Amino acid sequence: MKIPVNLNGEKTIFDSAPDEMLMKVLNKNKCPSVKCGCQKGFCGACAVLVNKKCIASCKMPVGFVKDQQIITLEYFSKTEEYQHIMEGFAKAGLKLCGYCNAGKIFSAYEIIKMNKIPTKQEITNSVKDLSPCCTDVESLVNGIIYAIQIHNSGISKKIKRSMNFGNN
């Protein structure tokens, strides 16, 4: 079956059975950041953004993403949001292993996009089931808190610049 999607900013046609898992289809389409982990939707190794929402591609039949926007970590890594997240993670001393990065980064992205300042407990609840293979939950939560601060600081600077209208 032909399944049209927007993959990483490009119109793409997946030729697949609609019940095949998105993770497998993305692997066939050369998306190396999409890893096979627990295959239960918890670890985050297979995480992608579908219409800007973090999903476990191991549990999503490809037929459900017809005409949707799919973003993998390869593409997302070129964004300003990614830079904010990675700066926050670095400030917290996180060193990601490369295997489970997508789940941690996309979870942080979803939290930042909530457009509110979540409590530490809300952040913890959002990430507690992700794979602990390269970091502990406390450090991840701290990294997300730093990323939120960096992101919000960048927004404040943009607003101030736009309000100055070129005045020095």
CSV table of C-alpha atoms in Angstrom, one decimal:
chain,number,residue,atom,x,y,z
A,1,MET,CA,0.0,0.0,0.0
A,2,LYS,CA,1.3,3.5,-0.8
A,3,ILE,CA,1.3,5.7,2.3
A,4,PRO,CA,2.1,9.4,1.8
A,5,VAL,CA,3.9,11.2,4.6
A,6,ASN,CA,6.1,14.2,5.2
A,7,LEU,CA,9.3,12.7,6.5
A,8,ASN,CA,11.9,15.2,7.8
A,9,GLY,CA,10.5,18.0,5.6
A,10,GLU,CA,10.2,16.0,2.4
A,11,LYS,CA,7.1,14.4,0.8
A,12,THR,CA,7.7,10.7,1.0
A,13,ILE,CA,5.7,7.6,-0.1
A,14,PHE,CA,6.0,4.6,2.1
A,15,ASP,CA,5.3,1.3,0.2
A,16,SER,CA,4.2,-0.9,3.1
A,17,ALA,CA,1.5,-2.9,4.7
A,18,PRO,CA,-0.6,-0.5,6.8
A,19,ASP,CA,-0.1,-2.6,9.9
A,20,GLU,CA,3.7,-2.7,9.7
A,21,MET,CA,5.2,-0.8,12.6
A,22,LEU,CA,6.5,2.7,11.8
A,23,MET,CA,9.8,1.9,13.4
A,24,LYS,CA,10.5,-0.8,10.8
A,25,VAL,CA,9.4,1.4,7.9
A,26,LEU,CA,11.7,4.2,9.1
A,27,ASN,CA,14.6,1.8,9.4
A,28,LYS,CA,14.0,0.8,5.8
A,29,ASN,CA,14.0,4.5,4.9
A,30,LYS,CA,17.5,5.1,6.3
A,31,CYS,CA,16.6,6.8,9.6
A,32,PRO,CA,19.4,5.5,11.9
A,33,SER,CA,18.2,7.4,15.0
A,34,VAL,CA,15.1,5.2,15.2
A,35,LYS,CA,16.4,2.2,17.2
A,36,CYS,CA,14.7,-1.0,18.2
A,37,GLY,CA,14.5,-1.2,22.0
A,38,CYS,CA,11.9,-2.6,24.3
A,39,GLN,CA,9.3,-2.8,21.6
A,40,LYS,CA,6.7,-2.0,24.2
A,41,GLY,CA,6.7,1.8,23.7
A,42,PHE,CA,8.5,2.8,26.9
A,43,CYS,CA,12.2,3.0,26.5
A,44,GLY,CA,12.3,5.9,24.0
A,45,ALA,CA,14.9,4.3,21.6
A,46,CYS,CA,12.4,4.4,18.7
A,47,ALA,CA,10.8,7.8,19.5
A,48,VAL,CA,9.9,10.2,16.7
A,49,LEU,CA,7.7,13.3,16.4
A,50,VAL,CA,4.4,12.8,14.6
A,51,ASN,CA,2.8,16.2,14.1
A,52,LYS,CA,5.2,17.5,16.9
A,53,LYS,CA,4.1,14.9,19.4
A,54,CYS,CA,6.5,12.3,20.7
A,55,ILE,CA,5.4,8.8,19.9
A,56,ALA,CA,6.9,5.3,20.2
A,57,SER,CA,7.3,4.2,16.5
A,58,CYS,CA,7.5,0.6,17.6
A,59,LYS,CA,3.8,0.7,18.6
A,60,MET,CA,2.5,2.8,15.8
A,61,PRO,CA,1.2,1.1,12.6
A,62,VAL,CA,2.5,3.0,9.6
A,63,GLY,CA,-1.1,3.3,8.2
A,64,PHE,CA,-1.9,5.6,11.1
A,65,VAL,CA,0.6,8.2,10.0
A,66,LYS,CA,-0.8,8.7,6.5
A,67,ASP,CA,-0.5,12.4,5.5
A,68,GLN,CA,1.2,13.2,8.8
A,69,GLN,CA,4.5,15.0,9.5
A,70,ILE,CA,7.2,12.7,10.9
A,71,ILE,CA,10.4,14.1,12.3
A,72,THR,CA,13.3,11.9,13.3
A,73,LEU,CA,16.3,12.9,15.5
A,74,GLU,CA,18.5,13.4,12.4
A,75,TYR,CA,16.3,16.2,11.2
A,76,PHE,CA,15.4,17.6,14.6
A,77,SER,CA,19.1,17.9,15.5
A,78,LYS,CA,19.3,20.9,13.1
A,79,THR,CA,16.8,23.0,15.1
A,80,GLU,CA,17.2,25.7,17.7
A,81,GLU,CA,15.1,23.7,20.1
A,82,TYR,CA,17.6,20.8,19.8
A,83,GLN,CA,20.4,23.1,20.7
A,84,HIS,CA,18.6,24.4,23.8
A,85,ILE,CA,18.0,20.8,24.9
A,86,MET,CA,21.5,19.8,24.4
A,87,GLU,CA,22.9,22.8,26.2
A,88,GLY,CA,20.6,22.0,29.1
A,89,PHE,CA,21.7,18.4,29.1
A,90,ALA,CA,25.3,19.5,29.1
A,91,LYS,CA,24.8,21.9,31.9
A,92,ALA,CA,23.3,19.0,34.0
A,93,GLY,CA,26.3,16.8,33.1
A,94,LEU,CA,24.3,14.4,30.9
A,95,LYS,CA,26.2,12.3,28.5
A,96,LEU,CA,23.8,10.5,26.2
A,97,CYS,CA,24.8,7.0,24.9
A,98,GLY,CA,23.4,7.4,21.4
A,99,TYR,CA,21.0,4.5,21.7
A,100,CYS,CA,18.1,6.1,23.7
A,101,ASN,CA,18.7,9.8,22.7
A,102,ALA,CA,15.5,10.3,20.8
A,103,GLY,CA,13.2,9.5,23.7
A,104,LYS,CA,15.0,11.8,26.1
A,105,ILE,CA,15.4,14.6,23.6
A,106,PHE,CA,11.8,14.4,22.3
A,107,SER,CA,10.4,14.1,25.8
A,108,ALA,CA,12.3,17.3,26.7
A,109,TYR,CA,10.9,19.0,23.5
A,110,GLU,CA,7.3,18.1,24.4
A,111,ILE,CA,7.8,19.5,27.9
A,112,ILE,CA,9.3,22.7,26.6
A,113,LYS,CA,6.5,23.1,24.1
A,114,MET,CA,3.9,23.0,26.9
A,115,ASN,CA,4.5,26.8,27.2
A,116,LYS,CA,4.4,26.7,30.9
A,117,ILE,CA,6.9,26.1,33.6
A,118,PRO,CA,6.2,22.5,34.8
A,119,THR,CA,7.0,21.4,38.3
A,120,LYS,CA,9.9,19.0,38.9
A,121,GLN,CA,7.4,16.3,39.7
A,122,GLU,CA,5.5,16.8,36.4
A,123,ILE,CA,8.8,16.5,34.5
A,124,THR,CA,9.8,13.4,36.5
A,125,ASN,CA,6.4,11.8,35.7
A,126,SER,CA,7.0,12.5,32.0
A,127,VAL,CA,10.4,10.8,31.8
A,128,LYS,CA,10.4,8.2,34.6
A,129,ASP,CA,9.8,5.2,32.2
A,130,LEU,CA,12.4,6.1,29.7
A,131,SER,CA,15.5,3.8,29.4
A,132,PRO,CA,17.9,4.5,32.2
A,133,CYS,CA,20.8,3.1,30.2
A,134,CYS,CA,23.0,6.2,30.1
A,135,THR,CA,21.6,8.5,32.8
A,136,ASP,CA,19.5,8.6,35.9
A,137,VAL,CA,16.0,10.2,36.1
A,138,GLU,CA,17.2,13.0,38.5
A,139,SER,CA,20.0,14.1,36.1
A,140,LEU,CA,17.6,14.0,33.1
A,141,VAL,CA,15.0,16.1,35.0
A,142,ASN,CA,17.7,18.6,35.8
A,143,GLY,CA,18.8,18.7,32.2
A,144,ILE,CA,15.2,19.4,31.1
A,145,ILE,CA,14.9,22.2,33.7
A,146,TYR,CA,18.1,23.8,32.3
A,147,ALA,CA,16.8,23.4,28.8
A,148,ILE,CA,13.6,25.2,29.7
A,149,GLN,CA,15.6,28.0,31.2
A,150,ILE,CA,17.8,28.3,28.1
A,151,HIS,CA,14.8,28.1,25.8
A,152,ASN,CA,12.8,30.8,27.7
A,153,SER,CA,15.9,33.0,27.9
A,154,GLY,CA,16.2,32.8,24.1
A,155,ILE,CA,12.6,33.8,23.7
A,156,SER,CA,13.0,36.8,26.0
A,157,LYS,CA,16.0,38.0,24.1
A,158,LYS,CA,14.0,37.8,20.8
A,159,ILE,CA,11.1,39.7,22.2
A,160,LYS,CA,13.4,42.4,23.6
A,161,ARG,CA,15.1,42.8,20.2
A,162,SER,CA,11.8,43.0,18.4
A,163,MET,CA,10.6,45.7,20.8
A,164,ASN,CA,13.7,47.8,20.4
A,165,PHE,CA,12.9,48.3,16.7
A,166,GLY,CA,16.6,48.8,15.9
A,167,ASN,CA,17.2,51.3,18.7
A,168,ASN,CA,20.7,51.0,20.3
